[in-house]
Short mmCIF file of C-alpha atoms in Angstrom, two decimals:
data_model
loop_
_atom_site.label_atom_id
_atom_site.label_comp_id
_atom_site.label_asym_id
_atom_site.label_seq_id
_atom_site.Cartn_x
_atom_site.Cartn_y
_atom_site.Cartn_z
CA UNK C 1 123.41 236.67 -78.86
CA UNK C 2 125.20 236.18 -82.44
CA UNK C 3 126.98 233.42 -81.00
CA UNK C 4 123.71 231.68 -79.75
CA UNK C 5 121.95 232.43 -83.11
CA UNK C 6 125.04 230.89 -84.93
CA UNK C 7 125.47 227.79 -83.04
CA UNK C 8 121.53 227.36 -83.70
CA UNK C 9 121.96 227.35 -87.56
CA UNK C 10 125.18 225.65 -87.17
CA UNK C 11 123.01 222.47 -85.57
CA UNK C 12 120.23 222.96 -88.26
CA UNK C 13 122.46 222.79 -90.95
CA UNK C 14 124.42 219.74 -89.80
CA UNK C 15 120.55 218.23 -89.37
CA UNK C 16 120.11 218.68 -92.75
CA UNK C 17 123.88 217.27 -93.95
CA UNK C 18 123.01 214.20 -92.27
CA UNK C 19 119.34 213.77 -93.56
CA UNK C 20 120.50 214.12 -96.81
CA UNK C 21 123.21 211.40 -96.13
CA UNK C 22 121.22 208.97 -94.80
CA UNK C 23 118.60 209.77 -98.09
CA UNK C 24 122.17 208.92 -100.24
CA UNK C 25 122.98 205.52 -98.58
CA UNK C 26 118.97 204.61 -99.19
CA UNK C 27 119.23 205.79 -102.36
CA UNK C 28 122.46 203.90 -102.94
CA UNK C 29 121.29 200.64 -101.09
CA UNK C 30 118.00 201.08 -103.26
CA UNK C 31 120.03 200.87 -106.70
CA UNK C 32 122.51 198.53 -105.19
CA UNK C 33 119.96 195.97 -103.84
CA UNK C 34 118.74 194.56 -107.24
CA UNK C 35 122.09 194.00 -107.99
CA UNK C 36 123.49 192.75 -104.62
CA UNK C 37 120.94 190.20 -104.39
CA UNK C 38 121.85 187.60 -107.06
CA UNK C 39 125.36 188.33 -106.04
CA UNK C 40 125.06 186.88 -103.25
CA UNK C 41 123.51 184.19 -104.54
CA UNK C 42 126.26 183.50 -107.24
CA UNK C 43 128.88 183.71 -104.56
CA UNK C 44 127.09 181.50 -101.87
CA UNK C 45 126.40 179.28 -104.63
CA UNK C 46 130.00 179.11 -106.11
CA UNK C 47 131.42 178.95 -102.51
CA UNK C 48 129.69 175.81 -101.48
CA UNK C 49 131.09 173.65 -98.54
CA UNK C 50 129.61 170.34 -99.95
CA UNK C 51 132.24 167.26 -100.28
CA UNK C 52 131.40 165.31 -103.08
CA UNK C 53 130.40 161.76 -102.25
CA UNK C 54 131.72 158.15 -103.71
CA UNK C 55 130.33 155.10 -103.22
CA UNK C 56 131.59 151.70 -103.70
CA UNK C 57 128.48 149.73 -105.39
CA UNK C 58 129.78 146.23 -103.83
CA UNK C 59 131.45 145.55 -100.72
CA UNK C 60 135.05 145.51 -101.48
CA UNK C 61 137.59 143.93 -98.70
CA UNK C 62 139.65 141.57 -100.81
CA UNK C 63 141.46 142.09 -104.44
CA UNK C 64 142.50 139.05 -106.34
CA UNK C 65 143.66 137.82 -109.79
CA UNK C 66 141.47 139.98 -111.51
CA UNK C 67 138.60 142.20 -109.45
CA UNK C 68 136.06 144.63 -110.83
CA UNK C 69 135.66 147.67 -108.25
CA UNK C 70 132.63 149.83 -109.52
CA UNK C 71 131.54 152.59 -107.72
CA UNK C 72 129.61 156.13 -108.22
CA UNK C 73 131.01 159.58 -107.85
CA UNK C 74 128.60 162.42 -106.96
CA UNK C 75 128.57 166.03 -106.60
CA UNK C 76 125.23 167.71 -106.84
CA UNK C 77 126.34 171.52 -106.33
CA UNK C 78 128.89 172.59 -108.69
CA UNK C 79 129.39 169.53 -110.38
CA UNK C 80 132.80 166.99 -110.48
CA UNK C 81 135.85 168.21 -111.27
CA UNK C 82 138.45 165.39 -111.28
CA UNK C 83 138.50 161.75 -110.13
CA UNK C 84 141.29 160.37 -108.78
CA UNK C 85 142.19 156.77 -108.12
CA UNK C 86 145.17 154.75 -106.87
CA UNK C 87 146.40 151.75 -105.01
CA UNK C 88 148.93 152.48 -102.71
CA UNK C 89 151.10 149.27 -101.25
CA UNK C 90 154.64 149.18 -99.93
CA UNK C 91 155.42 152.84 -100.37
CA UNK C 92 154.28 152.73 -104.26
CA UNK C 93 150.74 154.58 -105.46
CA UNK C 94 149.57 153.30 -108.79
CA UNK C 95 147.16 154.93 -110.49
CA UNK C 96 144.36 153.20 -111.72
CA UNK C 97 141.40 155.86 -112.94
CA UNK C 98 142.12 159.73 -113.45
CA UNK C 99 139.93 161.45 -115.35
CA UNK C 100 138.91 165.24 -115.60
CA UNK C 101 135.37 167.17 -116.42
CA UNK C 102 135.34 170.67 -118.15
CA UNK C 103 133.81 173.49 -116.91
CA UNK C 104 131.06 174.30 -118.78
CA UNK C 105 131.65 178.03 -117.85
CA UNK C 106 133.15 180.36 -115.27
CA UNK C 107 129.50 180.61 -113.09
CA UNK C 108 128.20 177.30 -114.23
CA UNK C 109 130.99 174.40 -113.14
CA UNK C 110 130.50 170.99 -114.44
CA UNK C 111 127.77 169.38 -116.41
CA UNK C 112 128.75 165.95 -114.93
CA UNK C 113 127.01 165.42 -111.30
CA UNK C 114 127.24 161.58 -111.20
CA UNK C 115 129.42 159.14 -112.87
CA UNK C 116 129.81 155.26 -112.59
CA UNK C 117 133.48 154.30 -112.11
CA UNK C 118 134.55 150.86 -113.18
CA UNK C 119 138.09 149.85 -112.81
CA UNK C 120 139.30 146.02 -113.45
CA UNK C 121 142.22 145.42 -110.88
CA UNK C 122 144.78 143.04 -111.94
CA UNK C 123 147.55 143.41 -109.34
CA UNK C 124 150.25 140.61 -111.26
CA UNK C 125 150.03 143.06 -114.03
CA UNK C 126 150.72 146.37 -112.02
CA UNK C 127 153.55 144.57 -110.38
CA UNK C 128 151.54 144.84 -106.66
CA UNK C 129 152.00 141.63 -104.66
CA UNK C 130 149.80 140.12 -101.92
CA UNK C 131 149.61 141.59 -98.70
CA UNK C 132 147.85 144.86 -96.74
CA UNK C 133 147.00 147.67 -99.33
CA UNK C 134 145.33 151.05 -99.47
CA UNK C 135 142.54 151.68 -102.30
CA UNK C 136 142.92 155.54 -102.48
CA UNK C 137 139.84 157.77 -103.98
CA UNK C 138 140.12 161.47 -104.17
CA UNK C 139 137.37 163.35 -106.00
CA UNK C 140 137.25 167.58 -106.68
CA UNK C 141 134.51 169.54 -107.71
CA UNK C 142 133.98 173.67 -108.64
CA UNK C 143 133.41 174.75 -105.67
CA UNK C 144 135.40 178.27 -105.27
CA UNK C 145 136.85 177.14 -101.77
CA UNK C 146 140.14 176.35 -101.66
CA UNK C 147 142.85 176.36 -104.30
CA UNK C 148 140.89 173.24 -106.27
CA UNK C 149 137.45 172.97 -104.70
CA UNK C 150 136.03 170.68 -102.14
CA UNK C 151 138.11 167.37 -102.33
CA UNK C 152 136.87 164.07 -101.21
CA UNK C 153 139.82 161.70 -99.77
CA UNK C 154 138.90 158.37 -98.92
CA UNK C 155 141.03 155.49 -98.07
CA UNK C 156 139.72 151.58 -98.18
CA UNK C 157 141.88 149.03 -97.05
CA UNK C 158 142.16 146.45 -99.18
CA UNK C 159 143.92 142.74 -98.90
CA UNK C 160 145.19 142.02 -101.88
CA UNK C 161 144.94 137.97 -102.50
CA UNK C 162 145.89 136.06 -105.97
CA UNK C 163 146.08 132.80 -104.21
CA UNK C 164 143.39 130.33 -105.25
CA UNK C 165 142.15 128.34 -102.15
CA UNK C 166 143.30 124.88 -101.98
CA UNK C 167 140.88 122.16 -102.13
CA UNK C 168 141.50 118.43 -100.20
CA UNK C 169 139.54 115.95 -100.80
CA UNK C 170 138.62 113.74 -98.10
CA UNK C 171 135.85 110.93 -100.05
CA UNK C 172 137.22 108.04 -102.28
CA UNK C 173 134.45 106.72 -103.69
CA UNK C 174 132.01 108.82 -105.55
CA UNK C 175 129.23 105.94 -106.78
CA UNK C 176 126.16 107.67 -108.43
CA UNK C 177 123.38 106.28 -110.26
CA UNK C 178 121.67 108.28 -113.06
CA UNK C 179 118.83 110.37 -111.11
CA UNK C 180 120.74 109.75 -107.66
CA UNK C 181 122.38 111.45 -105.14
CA UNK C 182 125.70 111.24 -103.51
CA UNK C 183 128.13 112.75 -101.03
CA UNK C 184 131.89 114.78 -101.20
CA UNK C 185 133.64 115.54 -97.97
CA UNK C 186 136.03 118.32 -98.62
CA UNK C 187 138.67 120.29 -96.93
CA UNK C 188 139.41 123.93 -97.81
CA UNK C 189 142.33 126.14 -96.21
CA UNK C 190 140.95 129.73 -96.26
CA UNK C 191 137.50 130.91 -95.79
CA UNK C 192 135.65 131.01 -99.21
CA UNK C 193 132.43 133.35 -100.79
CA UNK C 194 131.02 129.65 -101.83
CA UNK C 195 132.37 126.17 -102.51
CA UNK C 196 131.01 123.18 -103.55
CA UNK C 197 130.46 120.24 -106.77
CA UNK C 198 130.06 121.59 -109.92
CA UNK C 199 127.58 119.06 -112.10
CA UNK C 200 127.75 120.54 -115.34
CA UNK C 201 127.03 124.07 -114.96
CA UNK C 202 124.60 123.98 -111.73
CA UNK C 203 126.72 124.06 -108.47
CA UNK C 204 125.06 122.09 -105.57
CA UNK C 205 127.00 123.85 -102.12
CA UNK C 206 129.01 122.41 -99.73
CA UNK C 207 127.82 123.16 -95.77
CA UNK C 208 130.56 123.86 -93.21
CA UNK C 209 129.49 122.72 -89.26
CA UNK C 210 129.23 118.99 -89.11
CA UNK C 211 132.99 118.62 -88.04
CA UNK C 212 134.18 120.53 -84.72
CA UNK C 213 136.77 121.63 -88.20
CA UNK C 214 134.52 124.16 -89.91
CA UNK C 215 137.49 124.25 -92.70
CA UNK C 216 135.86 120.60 -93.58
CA UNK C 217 132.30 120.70 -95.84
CA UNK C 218 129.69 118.61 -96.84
CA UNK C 219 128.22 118.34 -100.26
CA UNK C 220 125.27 116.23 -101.33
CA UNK C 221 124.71 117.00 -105.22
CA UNK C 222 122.56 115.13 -107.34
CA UNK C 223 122.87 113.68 -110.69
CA UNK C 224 119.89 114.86 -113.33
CA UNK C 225 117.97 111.48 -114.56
CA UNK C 226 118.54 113.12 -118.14
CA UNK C 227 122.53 112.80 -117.34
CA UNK C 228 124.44 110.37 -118.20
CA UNK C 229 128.18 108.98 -118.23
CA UNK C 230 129.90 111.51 -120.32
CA UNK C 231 129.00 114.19 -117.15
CA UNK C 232 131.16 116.84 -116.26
CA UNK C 233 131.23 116.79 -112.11
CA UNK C 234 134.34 118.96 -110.52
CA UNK C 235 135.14 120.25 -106.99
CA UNK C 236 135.24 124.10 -106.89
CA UNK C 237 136.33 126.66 -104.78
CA UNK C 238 135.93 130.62 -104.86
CA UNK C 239 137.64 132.41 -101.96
CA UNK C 240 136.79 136.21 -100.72
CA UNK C 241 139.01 137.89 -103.40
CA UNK C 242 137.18 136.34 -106.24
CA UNK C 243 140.40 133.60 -107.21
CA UNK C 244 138.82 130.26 -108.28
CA UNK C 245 140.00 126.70 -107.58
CA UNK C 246 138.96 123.66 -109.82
CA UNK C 247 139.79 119.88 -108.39
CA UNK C 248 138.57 116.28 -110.29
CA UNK C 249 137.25 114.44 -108.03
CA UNK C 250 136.93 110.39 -108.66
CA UNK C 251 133.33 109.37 -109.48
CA UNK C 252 131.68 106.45 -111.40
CA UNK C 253 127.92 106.67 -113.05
CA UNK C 254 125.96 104.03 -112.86
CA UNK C 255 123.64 104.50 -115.94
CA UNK C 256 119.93 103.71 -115.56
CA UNK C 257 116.95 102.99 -118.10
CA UNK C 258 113.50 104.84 -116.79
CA UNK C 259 110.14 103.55 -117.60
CA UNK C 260 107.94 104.23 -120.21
CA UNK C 261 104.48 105.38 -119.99
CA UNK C 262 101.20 105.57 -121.84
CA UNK C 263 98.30 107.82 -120.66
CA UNK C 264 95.13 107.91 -121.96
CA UNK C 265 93.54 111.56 -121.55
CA UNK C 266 89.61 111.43 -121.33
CA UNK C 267 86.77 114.05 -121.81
CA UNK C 268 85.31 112.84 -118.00
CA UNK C 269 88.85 113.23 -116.75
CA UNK C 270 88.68 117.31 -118.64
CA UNK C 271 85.29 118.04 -117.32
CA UNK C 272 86.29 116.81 -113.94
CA UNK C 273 90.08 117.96 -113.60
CA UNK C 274 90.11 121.22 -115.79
CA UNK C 275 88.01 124.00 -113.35
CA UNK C 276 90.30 123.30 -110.78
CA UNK C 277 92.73 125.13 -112.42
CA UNK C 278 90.59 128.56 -113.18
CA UNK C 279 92.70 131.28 -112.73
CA UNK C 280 96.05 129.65 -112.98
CA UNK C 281 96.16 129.13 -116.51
CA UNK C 282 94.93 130.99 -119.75
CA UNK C 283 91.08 129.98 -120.16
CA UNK C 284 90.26 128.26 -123.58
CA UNK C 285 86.87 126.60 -124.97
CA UNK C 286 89.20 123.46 -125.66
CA UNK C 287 89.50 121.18 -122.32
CA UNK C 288 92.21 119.88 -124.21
CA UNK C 289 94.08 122.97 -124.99
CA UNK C 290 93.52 123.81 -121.40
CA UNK C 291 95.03 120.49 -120.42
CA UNK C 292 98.42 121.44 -122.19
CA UNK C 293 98.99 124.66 -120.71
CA UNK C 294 98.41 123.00 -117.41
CA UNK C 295 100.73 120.10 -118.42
CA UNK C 296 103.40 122.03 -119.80
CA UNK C 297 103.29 126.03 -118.67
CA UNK C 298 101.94 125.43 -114.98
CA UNK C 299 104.19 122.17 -114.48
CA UNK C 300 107.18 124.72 -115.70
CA UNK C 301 105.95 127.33 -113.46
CA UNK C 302 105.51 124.84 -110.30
CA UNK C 303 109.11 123.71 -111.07
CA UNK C 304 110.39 127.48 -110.68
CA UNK C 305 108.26 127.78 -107.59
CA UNK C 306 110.26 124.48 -105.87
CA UNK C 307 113.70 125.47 -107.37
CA UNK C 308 113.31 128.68 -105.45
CA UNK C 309 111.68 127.46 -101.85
CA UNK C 310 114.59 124.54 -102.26
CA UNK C 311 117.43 127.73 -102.61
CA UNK C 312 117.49 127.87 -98.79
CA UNK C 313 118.38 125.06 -96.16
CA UNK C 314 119.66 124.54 -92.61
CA UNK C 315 123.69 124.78 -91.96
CA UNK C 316 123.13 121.56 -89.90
CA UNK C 317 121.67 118.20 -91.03
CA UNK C 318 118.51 117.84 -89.26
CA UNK C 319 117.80 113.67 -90.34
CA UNK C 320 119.19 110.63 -89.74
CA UNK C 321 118.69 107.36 -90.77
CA UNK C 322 117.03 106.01 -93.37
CA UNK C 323 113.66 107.91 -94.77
CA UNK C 324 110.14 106.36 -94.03
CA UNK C 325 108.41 104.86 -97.09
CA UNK C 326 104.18 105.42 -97.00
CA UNK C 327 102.80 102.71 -94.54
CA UNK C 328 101.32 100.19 -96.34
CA UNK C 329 101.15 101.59 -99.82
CA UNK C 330 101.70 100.79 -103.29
CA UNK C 331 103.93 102.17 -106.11
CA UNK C 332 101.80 103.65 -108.93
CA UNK C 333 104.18 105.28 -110.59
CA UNK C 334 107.38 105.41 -110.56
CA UNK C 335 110.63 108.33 -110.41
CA UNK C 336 111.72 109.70 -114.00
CA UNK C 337 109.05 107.62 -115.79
CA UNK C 338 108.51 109.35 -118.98
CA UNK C 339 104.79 109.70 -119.75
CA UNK C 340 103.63 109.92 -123.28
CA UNK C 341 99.83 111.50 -123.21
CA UNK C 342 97.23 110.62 -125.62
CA UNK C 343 93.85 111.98 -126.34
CA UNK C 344 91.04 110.42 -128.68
CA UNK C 345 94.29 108.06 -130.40
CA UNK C 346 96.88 111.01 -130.83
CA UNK C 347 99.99 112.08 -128.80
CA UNK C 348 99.53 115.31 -127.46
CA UNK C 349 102.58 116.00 -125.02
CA UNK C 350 105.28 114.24 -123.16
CA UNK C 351 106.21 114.80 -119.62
CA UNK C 352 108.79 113.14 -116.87
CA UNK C 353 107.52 112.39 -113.65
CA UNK C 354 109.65 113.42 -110.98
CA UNK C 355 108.50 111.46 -108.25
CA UNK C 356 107.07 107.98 -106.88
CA UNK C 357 103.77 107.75 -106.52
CA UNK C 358 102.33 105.93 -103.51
CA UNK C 359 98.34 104.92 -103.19
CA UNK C 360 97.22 103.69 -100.33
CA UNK C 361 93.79 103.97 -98.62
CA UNK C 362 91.18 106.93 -99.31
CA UNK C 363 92.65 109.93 -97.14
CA UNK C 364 95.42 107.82 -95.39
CA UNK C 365 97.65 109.80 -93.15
CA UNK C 366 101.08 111.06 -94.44
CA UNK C 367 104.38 110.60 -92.26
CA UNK C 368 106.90 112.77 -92.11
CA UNK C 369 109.51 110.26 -94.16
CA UNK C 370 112.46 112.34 -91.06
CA UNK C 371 113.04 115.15 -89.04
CA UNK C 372 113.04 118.91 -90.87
CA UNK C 373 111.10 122.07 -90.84
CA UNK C 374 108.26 122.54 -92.64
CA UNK C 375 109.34 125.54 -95.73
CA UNK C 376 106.46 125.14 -97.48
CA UNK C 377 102.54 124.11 -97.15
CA UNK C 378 99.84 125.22 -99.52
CA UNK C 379 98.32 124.83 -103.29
CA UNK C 380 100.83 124.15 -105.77
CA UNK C 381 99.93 124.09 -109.72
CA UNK C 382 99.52 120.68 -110.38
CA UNK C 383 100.39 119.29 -107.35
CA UNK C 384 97.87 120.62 -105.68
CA UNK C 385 97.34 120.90 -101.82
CA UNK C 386 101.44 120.31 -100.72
CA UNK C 387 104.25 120.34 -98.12
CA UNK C 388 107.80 120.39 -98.60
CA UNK C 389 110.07 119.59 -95.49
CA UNK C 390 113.88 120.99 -95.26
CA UNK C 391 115.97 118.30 -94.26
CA UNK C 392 119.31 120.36 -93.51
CA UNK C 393 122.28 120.62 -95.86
CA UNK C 394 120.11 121.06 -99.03
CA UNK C 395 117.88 118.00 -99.09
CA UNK C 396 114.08 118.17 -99.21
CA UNK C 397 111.57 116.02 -98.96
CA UNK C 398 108.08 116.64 -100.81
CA UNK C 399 104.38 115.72 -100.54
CA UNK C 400 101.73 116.25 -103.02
CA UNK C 401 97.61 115.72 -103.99
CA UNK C 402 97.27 115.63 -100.09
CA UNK C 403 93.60 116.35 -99.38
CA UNK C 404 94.42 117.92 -95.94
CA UNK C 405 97.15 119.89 -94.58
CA UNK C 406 98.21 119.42 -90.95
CA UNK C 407 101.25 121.46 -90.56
CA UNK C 408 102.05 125.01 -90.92
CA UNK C 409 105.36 126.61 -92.52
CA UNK C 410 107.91 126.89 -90.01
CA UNK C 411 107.03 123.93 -87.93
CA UNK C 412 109.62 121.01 -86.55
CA UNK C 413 108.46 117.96 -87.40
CA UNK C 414 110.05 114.53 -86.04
CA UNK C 415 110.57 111.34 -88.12
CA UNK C 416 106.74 109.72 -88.32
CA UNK C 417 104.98 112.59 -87.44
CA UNK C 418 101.18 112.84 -89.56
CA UNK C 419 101.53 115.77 -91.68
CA UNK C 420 98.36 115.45 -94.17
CA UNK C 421 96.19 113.36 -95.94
CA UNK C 422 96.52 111.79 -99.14
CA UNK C 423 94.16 113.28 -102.23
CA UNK C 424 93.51 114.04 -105.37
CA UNK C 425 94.30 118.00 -105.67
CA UNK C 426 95.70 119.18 -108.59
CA UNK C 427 96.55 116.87 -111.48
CA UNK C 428 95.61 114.10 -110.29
CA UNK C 429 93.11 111.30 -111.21
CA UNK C 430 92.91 109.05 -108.18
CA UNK C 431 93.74 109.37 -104.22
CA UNK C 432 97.54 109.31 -103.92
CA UNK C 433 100.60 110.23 -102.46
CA UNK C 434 103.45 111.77 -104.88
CA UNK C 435 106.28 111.39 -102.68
CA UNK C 436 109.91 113.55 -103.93
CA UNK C 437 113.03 113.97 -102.64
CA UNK C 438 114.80 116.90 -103.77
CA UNK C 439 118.59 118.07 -103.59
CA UNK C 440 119.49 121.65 -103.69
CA UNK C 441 116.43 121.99 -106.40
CA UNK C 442 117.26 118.96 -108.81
CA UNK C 443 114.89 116.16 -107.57
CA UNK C 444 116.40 112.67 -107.20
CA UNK C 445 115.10 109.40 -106.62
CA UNK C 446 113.56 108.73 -103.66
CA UNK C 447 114.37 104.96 -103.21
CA UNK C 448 117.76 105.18 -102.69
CA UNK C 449 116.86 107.42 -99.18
CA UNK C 450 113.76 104.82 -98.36
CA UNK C 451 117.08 102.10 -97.99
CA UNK C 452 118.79 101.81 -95.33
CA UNK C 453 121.76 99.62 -96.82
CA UNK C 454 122.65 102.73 -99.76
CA UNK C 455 122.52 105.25 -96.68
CA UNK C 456 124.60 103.03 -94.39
CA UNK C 457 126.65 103.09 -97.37
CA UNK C 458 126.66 106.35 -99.20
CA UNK C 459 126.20 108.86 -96.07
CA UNK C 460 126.89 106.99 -92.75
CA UNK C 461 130.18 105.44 -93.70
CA UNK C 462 131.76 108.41 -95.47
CA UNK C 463 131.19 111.10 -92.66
CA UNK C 464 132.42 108.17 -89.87
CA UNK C 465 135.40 107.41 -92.27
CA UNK C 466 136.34 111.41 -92.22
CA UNK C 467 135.46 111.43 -88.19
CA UNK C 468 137.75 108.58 -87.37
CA UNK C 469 140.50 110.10 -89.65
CA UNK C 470 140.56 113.68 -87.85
CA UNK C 471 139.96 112.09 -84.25
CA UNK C 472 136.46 113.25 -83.91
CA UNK C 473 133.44 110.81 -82.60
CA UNK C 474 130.02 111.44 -83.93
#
């Protein structure tokens, strides 16, 4: 009976230990909790997994003479710690960037989370010949894994190339009369980021594909009608690694003396011509002032707009032959004439115009002067209602004032096909064709493609003369 009544308390009190224990450990978790929880935080934080990231902002696959390799480092956790770069060829590393970021405190890391890297690569320097190389990039942050953090290792492979391409030129003769076009035939030994003739500072490019040898290009570039004999015109060459090649190539300019124009601006002419352009230019009580914003800023503006539907053309020459002349028109006005305008007996502007214009018939149908693709159809500024036709291997052709439009952009048209109307939209004071020819933006004159005897001899004969010379028939 004492032994039944002792085991009883015995359990009662142990009840009671264990009660109270569990009450301690809820006490304790209680006061710990506060504390436990931005622990855990700090230490989850601190103990981040996340790699930091780099990012190369241009596609880099070739090094040469002297290469810019920019790129951006980013770590948006606990901040960069160390960037690390090298070129590794041949058993040797290099170093080329290394640069450390202080910790801003023992719980905080780095203030840096993203930094632009821009390195200039001049292997000749850093004793590194051509060949296969590795571009190394290691990158650390303050993350508490690991001895040194989370560490990004990435490794580019590189060719390292301080060759400039060689550049043979195929052409002789390089005739070309001021505002004129002519052809190079070129051959280059590598593949290149862009080649082509350098007139001045504009480069007109040369197109690969014509030959079975796509190593051998085609340039057409154009000489400005403002350009004369003292003009700089080069071959050049850039190849994948950035090197750049610069050949003479033989040429002669012909110069040539452009008409001279007088036009006589009237009020009818203002009142009739000026509310066409509503909305394109800045609105004035003065026809007249309106007149030379049209003139000058929307003629400047129109220019832009052709420079940059002319920046694209087919890798394949889509004409042949001569170029069709307007049936049965007559020359108005002819390419380069420099126009001196004059209102109530005073000179108010001077403009060149780029172009031949052609009148005809009221409304007589326009010919496609070859084959091409219609690029562009639609108003234009001051030359109105217009289509432009890409001709392959950066030469356009151009038709403007049409009253009606009867093609749509990116349509094939064939040699003679009826692709508008002539007209009088935009600035324009009669029915009219203005007829252009344009090369890789610069516009050129547009008689030398209506004959057949300068394309016989300027085109035809050159690419036959480089055909017969690598075995090739057209």
């Amino acid at each position: 009976m004492v032994s039944g009544e002792f085991g009883y308390k015995r359990e009662v009190y142990m009840k009671k230990k264990k009660k109270e224990k569990r009450v301690l450990v809820g006490i304790f978790i209680f006061l710990l909790l506060p504390m436990s929880i931005p622990l855990f935080w700090l230490v989850s934080k601190k103990w981040e997994g996340e790699i930091p990231r780099f990012e190369f902002q241009d596609q880099i696959d070739n090094i040469g003479v002297s290469t810019i390799v920019t790129g951006k480092a980013t770590d948006q956790k606990t901040g960069l710690k160390r960037i690390l770069i090298s070129l590794s060829k041949d058993g040797n590393e290099i170093t080329l960037y290394d640069e450390s970021y202080p910790s801003t405190g023992f719980l905080r890391g780095s203030a840096v989370h993203n930094k632009i890297i821009r390195i200039q690569i001049q292997p000749q320097r850093i004793g590194v010949s051509d060949g296969e190389a590795i571009l190394k990039v290691r990158i650390w942050d303050y993350s508490w894994r690991g001895r040194d953090g989370n560490c990004l290792k990435l490794n580019k492979r590189v060719t390292i190339d301080t060759c400039p391409p060689e550049i043979q030129i195929l052409t002789r003769a390089h005739n070309i009369n001021q505002g004129g076009t002519c052809l190079a035939i070129y051959r280059l030994f590598e593949p290149v980021a862009e080649s082509g003739v350098l007139v001045e500072e504009k480069l007109f490019r040369g197109y690969s594909g014509y030959f079975s040898d796509h190593d051998i290009y085609l340039a057409f570039f154009a000489l400005p009608y403002n350009k004369g004999s003292g003009t700089r015109i080069l071959l050049t060459a850039t190849d994948l690694a950035g090197n750049r090649s610069v050949a003479s190539i033989p040429f002669h300019i012909n110069s040539k003396r452009f008409h001279k124009d007088m036009i006589n601006i009237t009020d009818d002419f203002l009142r009739c011509k000026m509310p066409e352009f509503e909305g394109q230019v800045e609105s004035s009580e003065s026809l007249i002032d309106t007149f030379l914003r049209v003139n000058r800023d929307l003629r400047r503006s129109d220019m832009e707009t052709i420079s940059n539907v002319c920046q694209t053309s087919a890798s394949t020459m889509l004409w042949k032959g001569r170029f069709l002349r307007m049936k049965g028109s007559e020359q108005k006005a002819g390419f380069a004439d420099y126009r001196t305008y004059r209102y109530k007996g005073h000179i108010v502007d001077h403009q060149v115009h780029l172009g031949i214009d052609l009148a005809s018939l009221v409304h007589s149908p326009v010919q496609a002067a070859n084959t091409g693709r219609i690029i562009f159809t639609g108003r234009l500024g001051i030359y109105g209602n217009t289509v432009i036709i890409d001709h392959g291997f950066g030469l356009f052709s151009m038709y403007a004032h049409l009253s009606r439009l009867r093609v749509k952009t990116g349509q094939t048209v064939e040699r003679g096909d009826i692709i508008g109307n002539t007209g009088s939209t935009g600035l324009a004071g009669g029915d009219h064709l203005h007829f252009g020819m344009i090369v890789q933006g610069t516009f050129v004159n547009p008689r030398e493609w209506w004959d057949p005897l300068w394309v016989k001899h300027n085109v035809t004969e050159k690419i036959d003369s480089v055909l017969l010379s690598i075995g090739e028939e057209r």
